[in-house]
Coordinates of C-alpha atoms in Angstrom, one line a residue:
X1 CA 40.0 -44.3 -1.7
X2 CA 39.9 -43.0 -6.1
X3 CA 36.4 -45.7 -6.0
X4 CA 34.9 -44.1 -2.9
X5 CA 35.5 -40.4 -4.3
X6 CA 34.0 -42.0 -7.7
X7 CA 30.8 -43.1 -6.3
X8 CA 30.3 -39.7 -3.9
X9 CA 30.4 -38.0 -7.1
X10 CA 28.1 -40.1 -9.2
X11 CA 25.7 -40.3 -5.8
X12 CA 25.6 -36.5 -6.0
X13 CA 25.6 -36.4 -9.7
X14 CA 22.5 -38.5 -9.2
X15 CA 20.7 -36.4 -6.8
X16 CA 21.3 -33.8 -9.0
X17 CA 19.7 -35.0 -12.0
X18 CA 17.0 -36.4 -10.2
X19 CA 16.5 -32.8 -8.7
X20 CA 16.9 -30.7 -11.1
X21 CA 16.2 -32.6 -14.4
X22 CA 12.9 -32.3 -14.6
X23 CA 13.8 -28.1 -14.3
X24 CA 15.7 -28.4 -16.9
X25 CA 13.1 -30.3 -19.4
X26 CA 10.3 -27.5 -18.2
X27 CA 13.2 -25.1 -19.4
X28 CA 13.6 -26.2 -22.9
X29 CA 10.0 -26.9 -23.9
X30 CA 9.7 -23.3 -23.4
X31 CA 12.3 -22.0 -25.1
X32 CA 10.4 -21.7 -28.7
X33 CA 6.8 -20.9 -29.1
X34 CA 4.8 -20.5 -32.8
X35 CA 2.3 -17.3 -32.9
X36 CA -0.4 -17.0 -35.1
X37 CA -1.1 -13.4 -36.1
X38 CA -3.6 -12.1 -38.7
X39 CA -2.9 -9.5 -40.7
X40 CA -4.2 -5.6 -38.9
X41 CA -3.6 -7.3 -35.7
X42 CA -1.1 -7.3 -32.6
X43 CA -0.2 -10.2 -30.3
X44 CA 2.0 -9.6 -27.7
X45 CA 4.4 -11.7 -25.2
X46 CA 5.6 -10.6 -22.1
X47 CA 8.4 -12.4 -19.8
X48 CA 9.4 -11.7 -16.3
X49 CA 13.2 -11.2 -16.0
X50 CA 15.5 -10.1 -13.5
X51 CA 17.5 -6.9 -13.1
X52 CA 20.8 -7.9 -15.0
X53 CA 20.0 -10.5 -16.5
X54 CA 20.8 -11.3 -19.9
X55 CA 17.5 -12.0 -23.1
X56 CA 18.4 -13.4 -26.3
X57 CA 15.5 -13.0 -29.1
X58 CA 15.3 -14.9 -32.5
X59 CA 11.8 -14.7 -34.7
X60 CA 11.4 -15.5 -38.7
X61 CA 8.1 -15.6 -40.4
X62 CA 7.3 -19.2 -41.7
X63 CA 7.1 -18.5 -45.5
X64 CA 3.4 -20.1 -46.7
X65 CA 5.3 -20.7 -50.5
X66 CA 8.0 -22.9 -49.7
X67 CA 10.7 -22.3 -52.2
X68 CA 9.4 -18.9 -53.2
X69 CA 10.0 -15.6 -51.5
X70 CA 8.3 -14.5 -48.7
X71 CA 5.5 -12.4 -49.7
X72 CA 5.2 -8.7 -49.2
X73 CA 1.8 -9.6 -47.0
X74 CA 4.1 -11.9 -44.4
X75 CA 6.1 -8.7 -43.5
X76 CA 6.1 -7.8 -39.8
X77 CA 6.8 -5.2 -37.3
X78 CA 8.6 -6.4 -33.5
X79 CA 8.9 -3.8 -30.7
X80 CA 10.6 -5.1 -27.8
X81 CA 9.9 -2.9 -24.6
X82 CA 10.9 -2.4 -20.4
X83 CA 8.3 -2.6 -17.7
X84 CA 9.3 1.5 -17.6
X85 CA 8.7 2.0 -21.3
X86 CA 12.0 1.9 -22.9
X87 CA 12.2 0.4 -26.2
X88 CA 15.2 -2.4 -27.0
X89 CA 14.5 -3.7 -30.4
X90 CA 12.4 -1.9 -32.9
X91 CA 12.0 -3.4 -36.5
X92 CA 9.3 -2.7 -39.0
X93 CA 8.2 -4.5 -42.3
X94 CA 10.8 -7.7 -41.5
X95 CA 10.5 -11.1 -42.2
X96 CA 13.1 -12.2 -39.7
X97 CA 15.1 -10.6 -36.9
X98 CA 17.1 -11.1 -33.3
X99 CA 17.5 -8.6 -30.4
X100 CA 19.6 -8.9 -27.1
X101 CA 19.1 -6.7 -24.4
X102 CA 20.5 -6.6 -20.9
X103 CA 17.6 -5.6 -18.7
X104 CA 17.6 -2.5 -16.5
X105 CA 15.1 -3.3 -13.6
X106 CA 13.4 -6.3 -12.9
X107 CA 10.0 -6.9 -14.7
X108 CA 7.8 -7.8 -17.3
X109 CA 9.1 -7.4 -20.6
X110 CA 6.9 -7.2 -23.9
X111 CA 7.4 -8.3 -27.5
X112 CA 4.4 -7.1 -29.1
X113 CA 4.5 -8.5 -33.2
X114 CA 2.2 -6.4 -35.5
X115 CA 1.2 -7.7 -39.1
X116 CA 0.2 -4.8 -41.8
X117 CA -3.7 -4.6 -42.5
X118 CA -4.7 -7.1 -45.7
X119 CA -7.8 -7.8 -47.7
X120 CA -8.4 -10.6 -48.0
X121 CA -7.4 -11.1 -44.3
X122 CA -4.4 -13.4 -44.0
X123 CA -2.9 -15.9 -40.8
X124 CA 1.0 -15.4 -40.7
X125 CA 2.8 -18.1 -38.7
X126 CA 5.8 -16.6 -36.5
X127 CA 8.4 -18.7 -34.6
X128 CA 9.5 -17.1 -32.1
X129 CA 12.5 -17.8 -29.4
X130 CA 12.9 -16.0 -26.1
X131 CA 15.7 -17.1 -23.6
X132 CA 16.7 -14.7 -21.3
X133 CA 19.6 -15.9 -17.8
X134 CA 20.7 -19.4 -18.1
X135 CA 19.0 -20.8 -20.9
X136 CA 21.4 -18.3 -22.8
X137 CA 24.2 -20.2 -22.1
X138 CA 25.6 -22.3 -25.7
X139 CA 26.9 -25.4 -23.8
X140 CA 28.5 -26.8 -27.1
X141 CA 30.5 -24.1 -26.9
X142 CA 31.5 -24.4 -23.8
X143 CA 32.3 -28.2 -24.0
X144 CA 34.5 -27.6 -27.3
X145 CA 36.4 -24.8 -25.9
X146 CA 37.2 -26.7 -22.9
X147 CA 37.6 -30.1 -24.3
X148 CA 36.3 -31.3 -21.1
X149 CA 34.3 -34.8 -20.5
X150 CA 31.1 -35.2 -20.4
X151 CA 30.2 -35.6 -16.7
X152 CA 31.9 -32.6 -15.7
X153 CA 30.1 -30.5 -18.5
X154 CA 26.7 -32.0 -16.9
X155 CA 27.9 -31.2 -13.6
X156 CA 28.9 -27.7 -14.6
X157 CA 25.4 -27.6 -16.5
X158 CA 23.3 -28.4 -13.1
X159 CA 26.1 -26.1 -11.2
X160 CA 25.1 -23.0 -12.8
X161 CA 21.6 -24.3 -12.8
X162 CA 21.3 -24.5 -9.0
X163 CA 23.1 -21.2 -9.1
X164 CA 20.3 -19.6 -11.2
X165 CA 17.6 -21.2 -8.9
X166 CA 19.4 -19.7 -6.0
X167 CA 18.8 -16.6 -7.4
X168 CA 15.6 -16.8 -8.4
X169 CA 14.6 -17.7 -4.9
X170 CA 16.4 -14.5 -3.5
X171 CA 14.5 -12.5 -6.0
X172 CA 11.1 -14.0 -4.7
X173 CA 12.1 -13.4 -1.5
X174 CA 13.0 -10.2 -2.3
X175 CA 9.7 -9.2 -4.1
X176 CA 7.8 -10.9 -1.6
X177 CA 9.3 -8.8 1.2
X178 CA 7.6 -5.6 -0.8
X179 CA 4.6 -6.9 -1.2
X180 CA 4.4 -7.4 2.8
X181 CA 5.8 -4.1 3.0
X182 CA 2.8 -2.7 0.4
X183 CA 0.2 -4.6 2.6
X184 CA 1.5 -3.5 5.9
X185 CA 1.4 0.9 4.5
X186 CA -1.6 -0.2 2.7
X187 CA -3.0 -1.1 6.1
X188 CA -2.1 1.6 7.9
X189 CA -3.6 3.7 5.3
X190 CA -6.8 1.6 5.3
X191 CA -7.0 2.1 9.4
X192 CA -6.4 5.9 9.1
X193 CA -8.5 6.4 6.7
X194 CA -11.7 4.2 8.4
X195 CA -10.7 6.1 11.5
X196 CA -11.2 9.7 10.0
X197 CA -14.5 8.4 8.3
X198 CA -15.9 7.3 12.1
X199 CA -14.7 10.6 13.1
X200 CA -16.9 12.1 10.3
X201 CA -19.8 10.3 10.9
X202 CA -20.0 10.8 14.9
X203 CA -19.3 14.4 14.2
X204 CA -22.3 14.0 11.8
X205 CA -24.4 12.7 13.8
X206 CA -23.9 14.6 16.7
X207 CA -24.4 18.1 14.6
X208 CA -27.5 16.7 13.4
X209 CA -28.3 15.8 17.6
X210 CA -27.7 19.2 18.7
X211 CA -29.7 21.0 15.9
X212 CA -32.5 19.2 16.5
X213 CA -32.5 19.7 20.2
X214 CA -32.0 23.6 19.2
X215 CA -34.8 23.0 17.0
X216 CA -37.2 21.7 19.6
X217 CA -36.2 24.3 21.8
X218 CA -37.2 26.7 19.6
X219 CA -40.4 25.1 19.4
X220 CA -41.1 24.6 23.1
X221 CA -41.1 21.2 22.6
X222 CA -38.8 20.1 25.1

């Protein structure tokens, strides 16, 4: 009986992994990006993120003088910002920096770096990490405060990561049930609106019709 419970959980173990690993590997490729900025310019990143849901930010300026202290034209300025405006993390003439946020409303959110105008014109080098839901999660941590073995961590790991999937898919769902909602008033609009312009146009025509039937009248034409 112990062996047969042992195998059901390495067979769904396996499924699992086979499932969800690749996910997971998509999900940590991603999780730190370099940005080349030159100076007087602004690049900015933008990620989609649920209501809720926490974002974690880390970003450091790769110092061109290694050894030396980071020069003056290497400082930055980071302004982290909702789909509605509202600024979370504002930080001007840094090197280095982190922000955490939990977001409001579901949307695109922006980092936007800006490097201070040089001449000569310098490239500054930014490494920049964004993990916002899940990918927040410090599994180390987790593992040493429970002092619990290794498959169960990895189960635990793809647990919360079908959990997050799941969640994701009710957000589609959800979003995609307004934009069906959008077409469907957007097509109602669309049909009024072609209606009333018919209306105008035989209107139109049939003023135009009767004046020049009055016209010929007039004119003993007719």
């Amino acid at each position: 009986m112990r062996n047969s419970i042992h195998l059901h959980h390495h067979l769904v173990l396996l499924l699992l992994v086979v499932v969800v690993a690749p996910w997971l590997l998509i999900c940590r490729l991603v999780e730190s990006v370099q940005l080349e900025l030159k100076s007087g310019h602004t690049k900015c990143i933008s990620d989609e993120i649920s209501d809720n849901a926490m974002s974690f930010g880390n970003y450091f300026v790769v110092n061109p003088n290694e050894g030396y202290p980071i020069p003056d034209s290497h400082k930055i300025t980071l302004r982290v910002g909702s789909p509605r405006g509202s600024s979370y993390h504002y930080a001007e003439t840094v090197d280095s920096g982190t922000f955490w946020f939990t977001a409001e409303v579901a949307g695109d959110y922006t980092a936007c770096f800006s490097a201070i105008d040089q001449s000569p014109e310098v490239t500054l080098i930014i490494d920049f990490d964004w993990k916002s839901g899940f990918a927040i999660k410090d599994w180390s941590k987790v593992a040493k405060k429970g002092h619990i073995e290794a498959m169960e961590l990895e189960l635990k790991k793809l647990f919360d990561t079908l959990s997050n999937i799941h969640y994701e898919m009710l957000y589609l769902r959800k979003r995609e049930e307004q934009m069906q909602e959008l077409n469907k008033t957007t097509n109602k609009k669309m049909f009024t609106f072609s209606l009333l312009s018919l209306l105008v146009c035989l209107s139109v025509a049939g003023l135009q019709l009767w004046h020049l039937k009055s016209y010929f009248r007039r004119k003993k034409l007719l």
